[in-house]
mmCIF file of C-alpha atoms in Angstrom:
data_model
loop_
_atom_site.group_PDB
_atom_site.id
_atom_site.type_symbol
_atom_site.label_atom_id
_atom_site.label_comp_id
_atom_site.label_asym_id
_atom_site.label_seq_id
_atom_site.Cartn_x
_atom_site.Cartn_y
_atom_site.Cartn_z
ATOM 1 C CA MET J 1 128.115 17.631 111.995
ATOM 2 C CA ASN J 2 127.825 21.034 113.880
ATOM 3 C CA LEU J 3 127.355 24.251 112.252
ATOM 4 C CA ILE J 4 130.926 25.343 112.571
ATOM 5 C CA ARG J 5 132.583 22.454 110.853
ATOM 6 C CA ILE J 6 129.609 23.158 107.830
ATOM 7 C CA PHE J 7 130.833 26.697 107.948
ATOM 8 C CA THR J 8 134.349 25.586 107.976
ATOM 9 C CA THR J 9 134.110 23.205 105.120
ATOM 10 C CA ALA J 10 132.226 25.217 102.873
ATOM 11 C CA PHE J 11 134.186 28.412 103.241
ATOM 12 C CA THR J 12 137.547 26.041 102.553
ATOM 13 C CA LEU J 13 135.804 24.321 99.475
ATOM 14 C CA SER J 14 134.633 28.028 98.361
ATOM 15 C CA LEU J 15 138.524 29.106 98.729
ATOM 16 C CA MET J 16 139.769 26.094 96.813
ATOM 17 C CA THR J 17 137.481 26.777 93.991
ATOM 18 C CA ILE J 18 137.883 30.180 93.085
ATOM 19 C CA SER J 19 141.483 30.658 93.994
ATOM 20 C CA CYS J 20 143.649 27.582 93.925
ATOM 21 C CA LEU J 21 146.378 29.379 92.023
ATOM 22 C CA GLY J 22 146.033 32.883 93.670
ATOM 23 C CA GLN J 23 144.409 35.982 92.217
ATOM 24 C CA THR J 24 144.539 39.317 93.253
ATOM 25 C CA THR J 25 141.798 41.990 92.258
ATOM 26 C CA PHE J 26 141.451 45.805 92.442
ATOM 27 C CA TYR J 27 138.054 47.727 92.986
ATOM 28 C CA ALA J 28 137.372 51.579 93.320
ATOM 29 C CA ALA J 29 134.113 52.328 95.417
ATOM 30 C CA ASP J 30 132.254 55.351 95.922
ATOM 31 C CA TYR J 31 131.207 55.910 99.474
ATOM 32 C CA SER J 32 128.213 58.191 100.006
ATOM 33 C CA ILE J 33 126.211 59.522 103.319
ATOM 34 C CA ASN J 34 122.811 60.775 102.445
ATOM 35 C CA LYS J 35 123.288 60.340 98.946
ATOM 36 C CA GLU J 36 126.390 62.980 98.827
ATOM 37 C CA LYS J 37 129.640 61.349 98.405
ATOM 38 C CA ALA J 38 132.126 61.424 100.942
ATOM 39 C CA GLN J 39 135.133 59.396 100.004
ATOM 40 C CA ASP J 40 136.837 57.569 97.323
ATOM 41 C CA GLN J 41 137.910 54.304 98.406
ATOM 42 C CA TYR J 42 140.106 51.615 97.173
ATOM 43 C CA TYR J 43 140.526 48.112 97.566
ATOM 44 C CA LYS J 44 142.958 45.239 97.067
ATOM 45 C CA VAL J 45 141.579 41.565 97.356
ATOM 46 C CA GLU J 46 144.231 38.664 97.282
ATOM 47 C CA GLN J 47 142.597 35.304 97.099
ATOM 48 C CA ASN J 48 145.105 32.149 97.718
ATOM 49 C CA LYS J 49 144.497 28.502 98.474
ATOM 50 C CA ASP J 50 144.008 28.899 102.048
ATOM 51 C CA THR J 51 142.993 32.524 102.760
ATOM 52 C CA ILE J 52 141.585 36.046 101.658
ATOM 53 C CA ILE J 53 143.340 39.300 102.319
ATOM 54 C CA ILE J 54 141.333 42.303 101.910
ATOM 55 C CA GLN J 55 143.253 45.854 101.743
ATOM 56 C CA GLU J 56 141.219 49.137 101.768
ATOM 57 C CA ARG J 57 142.107 52.943 101.706
ATOM 58 C CA GLY J 58 139.439 55.763 101.976
ATOM 59 C CA ILE J 59 140.263 59.142 100.899
ATOM 60 C CA PHE J 60 138.242 61.852 102.350
ATOM 61 C CA LEU J 61 137.176 64.298 99.616
ATOM 62 C CA THR J 62 137.048 67.045 102.656
ATOM 63 C CA ASN J 63 140.661 66.020 103.730
ATOM 64 C CA PRO J 64 142.840 64.140 101.494
ATOM 65 C CA SER J 65 145.425 64.369 103.892
ATOM 66 C CA ILE J 66 143.786 62.053 106.312
ATOM 67 C CA TYR J 67 145.099 58.451 106.336
ATOM 68 C CA ALA J 68 142.659 55.736 106.603
ATOM 69 C CA PHE J 69 143.293 51.977 106.108
ATOM 70 C CA SER J 70 142.093 48.626 107.138
ATOM 71 C CA GLU J 71 143.142 45.118 106.286
ATOM 72 C CA SER J 72 141.331 41.778 107.096
ATOM 73 C CA LYS J 73 142.706 38.297 106.714
ATOM 74 C CA MET J 74 140.509 35.253 106.806
ATOM 75 C CA ASP J 75 140.953 31.427 106.356
ATOM 76 C CA SER J 76 138.506 28.314 106.812
ATOM 77 C CA LEU J 77 138.173 28.838 110.602
ATOM 78 C CA GLY J 78 137.583 32.901 110.567
ATOM 79 C CA TYR J 79 139.532 35.821 110.816
ATOM 80 C CA ILE J 80 143.563 35.410 111.485
ATOM 81 C CA SER J 81 144.035 39.002 111.876
ATOM 82 C CA ILE J 82 142.688 42.689 111.376
ATOM 83 C CA GLU J 83 144.576 45.921 111.206
ATOM 84 C CA ILE J 84 142.847 49.436 111.422
ATOM 85 C CA ALA J 85 144.813 52.528 110.761
ATOM 86 C CA PHE J 86 143.877 56.125 111.066
ATOM 87 C CA ASP J 87 145.723 59.279 111.479
ATOM 88 C CA ASN J 88 144.086 63.086 110.890
ATOM 89 C CA GLY J 89 147.013 64.952 112.451
ATOM 90 C CA GLU J 90 145.482 64.821 115.774
ATOM 91 C CA ILE J 91 144.244 61.453 116.573
ATOM 92 C CA LYS J 92 146.842 58.777 115.269
ATOM 93 C CA SER J 93 146.154 55.009 116.143
ATOM 94 C CA ASN J 94 146.792 51.463 114.392
ATOM 95 C CA VAL J 95 144.902 48.895 116.073
ATOM 96 C CA THR J 96 145.594 45.174 114.970
ATOM 97 C CA VAL J 97 143.608 42.017 116.191
ATOM 98 C CA ASN J 98 145.214 38.697 116.179
ATOM 99 C CA ARG J 99 143.877 35.110 116.406
ATOM 100 C CA ALA J 100 145.862 33.421 119.062
ATOM 101 C CA SER J 101 148.070 30.761 117.284
ATOM 102 C CA HIS J 102 147.215 27.900 120.109
ATOM 103 C CA ASN J 103 143.247 29.095 120.434
ATOM 104 C CA ASN J 104 141.283 29.830 117.523
ATOM 105 C CA LYS J 105 138.403 31.262 119.597
ATOM 106 C CA LEU J 106 140.981 33.603 121.328
ATOM 107 C CA TYR J 107 141.799 36.977 119.977
ATOM 108 C CA TYR J 108 144.224 39.767 121.176
ATOM 109 C CA SER J 109 144.329 43.561 120.243
ATOM 110 C CA PHE J 110 146.838 45.955 120.328
ATOM 111 C CA LEU J 111 146.913 49.719 120.281
ATOM 112 C CA ASN J 112 150.111 51.009 118.356
ATOM 113 C CA GLY J 113 151.902 47.833 119.330
ATOM 114 C CA LYS J 114 150.851 47.641 123.133
ATOM 115 C CA LEU J 115 148.268 44.675 124.191
ATOM 116 C CA VAL J 116 145.339 46.386 125.101
ATOM 117 C CA ASP J 117 142.307 44.025 125.179
ATOM 118 C CA SER J 118 141.474 40.114 124.399
ATOM 119 C CA LEU J 119 138.335 38.573 123.546
ATOM 120 C CA MET J 120 137.355 34.510 124.432
ATOM 121 C CA ILE J 121 134.343 33.008 123.252
ATOM 122 C CA ALA J 122 132.857 29.327 123.607
ATOM 123 C CA ASP J 123 133.244 26.636 121.201
ATOM 124 C CA SER J 124 129.845 26.669 120.489
ATOM 125 C CA VAL J 125 129.845 30.435 119.175
ATOM 126 C CA THR J 126 130.495 31.551 115.725
ATOM 127 C CA LEU J 127 132.714 34.784 115.979
ATOM 128 C CA LEU J 128 133.095 37.149 112.988
ATOM 129 C CA PHE J 129 134.212 40.802 112.937
ATOM 130 C CA ASP J 130 133.266 43.715 111.915
ATOM 131 C CA GLY J 131 134.832 46.905 110.621
ATOM 132 C CA PRO J 132 134.878 50.132 108.950
ATOM 133 C CA ASN J 133 133.816 49.037 105.444
ATOM 134 C CA PRO J 134 131.553 46.671 104.086
ATOM 135 C CA THR J 135 134.398 44.173 103.120
ATOM 136 C CA PHE J 136 133.607 42.676 106.457
ATOM 137 C CA ASP J 137 129.881 41.875 105.937
ATOM 138 C CA ALA J 138 131.080 40.649 102.304
ATOM 139 C CA LEU J 139 133.878 38.208 103.785
ATOM 140 C CA ASN J 140 131.093 37.118 106.707
ATOM 141 C CA SER J 141 128.349 36.528 104.059
ATOM 142 C CA ARG J 142 130.735 34.201 101.988
ATOM 143 C CA PHE J 143 131.803 32.405 105.406
ATOM 144 C CA LEU J 144 128.147 31.751 106.055
ATOM 145 C CA GLN J 145 127.145 31.196 102.411
ATOM 146 C CA HIS J 146 125.756 27.673 102.715
ATOM 147 C CA ASN J 147 123.567 28.366 105.744
ATOM 148 C CA LYS J 148 120.861 30.449 104.546
ATOM 149 C CA THR J 149 119.950 32.393 107.794
ATOM 150 C CA GLU J 150 122.168 32.529 110.746
ATOM 151 C CA SER J 151 122.636 34.306 114.085
ATOM 152 C CA VAL J 152 126.370 35.049 114.693
ATOM 153 C CA THR J 153 128.337 36.920 117.125
ATOM 154 C CA LEU J 154 130.150 39.885 115.688
ATOM 155 C CA GLY J 155 133.173 41.474 117.404
ATOM 156 C CA LEU J 156 133.384 44.982 117.253
ATOM 157 C CA ILE J 157 136.910 46.856 117.309
ATOM 158 C CA ASN J 158 137.162 50.762 118.840
ATOM 159 C CA TRP J 159 139.583 52.074 116.229
ATOM 160 C CA ILE J 160 140.785 54.581 118.844
ATOM 161 C CA SER J 161 141.199 52.614 122.232
ATOM 162 C CA GLY J 162 141.912 49.233 120.456
ATOM 163 C CA THR J 163 139.481 47.538 123.014
ATOM 164 C CA LEU J 164 136.977 44.761 122.006
ATOM 165 C CA SER J 165 133.152 44.099 122.057
ATOM 166 C CA THR J 166 130.474 42.020 120.782
ATOM 167 C CA GLU J 167 126.842 42.397 119.534
ATOM 168 C CA GLN J 168 124.659 39.871 117.766
ATOM 169 C CA ALA J 169 123.741 39.876 114.229
ATOM 170 C CA TYR J 170 121.355 38.012 111.807
ATOM 171 C CA TYR J 171 122.318 37.300 108.439
ATOM 172 C CA ILE J 172 119.925 36.350 105.980
ATOM 173 C CA ILE J 173 121.620 35.142 102.661
ATOM 174 C CA GLY J 174 120.018 34.918 99.254
ATOM 175 C CA LYS J 175 121.352 33.940 96.041
ATOM 176 C CA SER J 176 122.611 37.715 95.031
ATOM 177 C CA GLU J 177 121.481 39.467 98.098
ATOM 178 C CA VAL J 178 122.357 39.505 101.449
ATOM 179 C CA ALA J 179 120.211 41.320 104.470
ATOM 180 C CA ILE J 180 122.014 41.702 107.853
ATOM 181 C CA HIS J 181 120.573 43.203 111.161
ATOM 182 C CA LYS J 182 122.873 44.320 113.582
ATOM 183 C CA LYS J 183 121.177 44.290 116.781
ATOM 184 C CA GLU J 184 122.730 46.199 119.468
ATOM 185 C CA THR J 185 124.139 49.036 117.144
ATOM 186 C CA LYS J 186 120.847 49.207 115.323
ATOM 187 C CA ARG J 187 122.535 49.015 111.779
ATOM 188 C CA ILE J 188 120.524 47.151 108.883
ATOM 189 C CA SER J 189 122.914 46.371 105.899
ATOM 190 C CA PHE J 190 121.993 45.332 102.254
ATOM 191 C CA LEU J 191 124.608 43.685 99.870
ATOM 192 C CA PHE J 192 124.043 43.068 96.237
ATOM 193 C CA LEU J 193 126.197 40.641 95.317
ATOM 194 C CA ASN J 194 127.921 39.357 91.820
ATOM 195 C CA GLU J 195 128.287 35.829 91.778
ATOM 196 C CA ASN J 196 131.915 35.365 91.243
ATOM 197 C CA ASP J 197 133.101 38.180 93.014
ATOM 198 C CA ILE J 198 134.075 38.692 96.947
ATOM 199 C CA LEU J 199 133.034 42.117 96.988
ATOM 200 C CA PRO J 200 129.321 43.235 96.195
ATOM 201 C CA HIS J 201 128.712 45.844 93.368
ATOM 202 C CA SER J 202 126.590 47.908 96.040
ATOM 203 C CA CYS J 203 126.062 48.090 99.662
ATOM 204 C CA TYR J 204 123.644 50.240 102.005
ATOM 205 C CA GLN J 205 123.702 50.527 105.767
ATOM 206 C CA ASN J 206 121.450 52.951 107.320
ATOM 207 C CA LYS J 207 122.461 56.348 105.718
ATOM 208 C CA GLU J 208 125.464 55.114 104.317
ATOM 209 C CA SER J 209 125.992 53.711 100.634
ATOM 210 C CA TYR J 210 128.779 52.090 98.346
ATOM 211 C CA LYS J 211 129.340 51.470 94.666
ATOM 212 C CA PHE J 212 131.793 49.126 93.791
ATOM 213 C CA ARG J 213 133.702 48.820 90.207
ATOM 214 C CA LYS J 214 136.628 46.638 89.346
ATOM 215 C CA VAL J 215 139.726 48.717 87.976
ATOM 216 C CA GLU J 216 142.984 47.303 86.527
ATOM 217 C CA THR J 217 145.157 49.313 88.616
ATOM 218 C CA LEU J 218 145.267 51.477 91.925
ATOM 219 C CA PRO J 219 146.204 55.085 91.564
ATOM 220 C CA ILE J 220 147.637 55.426 95.185
ATOM 221 C CA GLN J 221 149.417 53.141 97.678
ATOM 222 C CA LEU J 222 147.074 51.351 100.013
ATOM 223 C CA LYS J 223 149.275 50.850 103.169
ATOM 224 C CA LYS J 224 152.228 53.643 104.516
#
């Protein structure tokens, strides 16, 4: 059995175990740079029989009118789609990345509805994606959770141009901690996990840090 089949089987079993009836959980997070709080962030996690969907909205403390949103959708094969939207009054972009319906190794990216790039990988390559918050690291870690250490290809999304690129990342997965080395961009991440939660309770990446907590409801609408 090859590695991709092992990952697929493990992730499918995990999904069936934790979300066979569907579950929605809300989180709030404090996002800090150099220990100074920069954003309030809000998350919605939907766990269904076959998919996990995570939405995130960041509120900039220096300018709450900025709109920053992301959504990721994953199944047993990897990412189905990703959306990253940003609007600060000067830059307005909506980037979506979709897996091809006929080939799960092919992705297309769109900027404001127009096709701008594509990414094709070999069957032997494990492709996951990185994004603007640690939910991508959390989803990737869950996808890889039954393989304790693994080098994977990360898809990188330029949220201004919509173009795609890749870098190699090395995941070391423990029982309640994950360490990630993203080689080309020289980022090192640490996630500290709760046993039955998709999202970590805290995360650190270079000068950035996140503190998560569950909440009953969200004070804002995540997606416009």
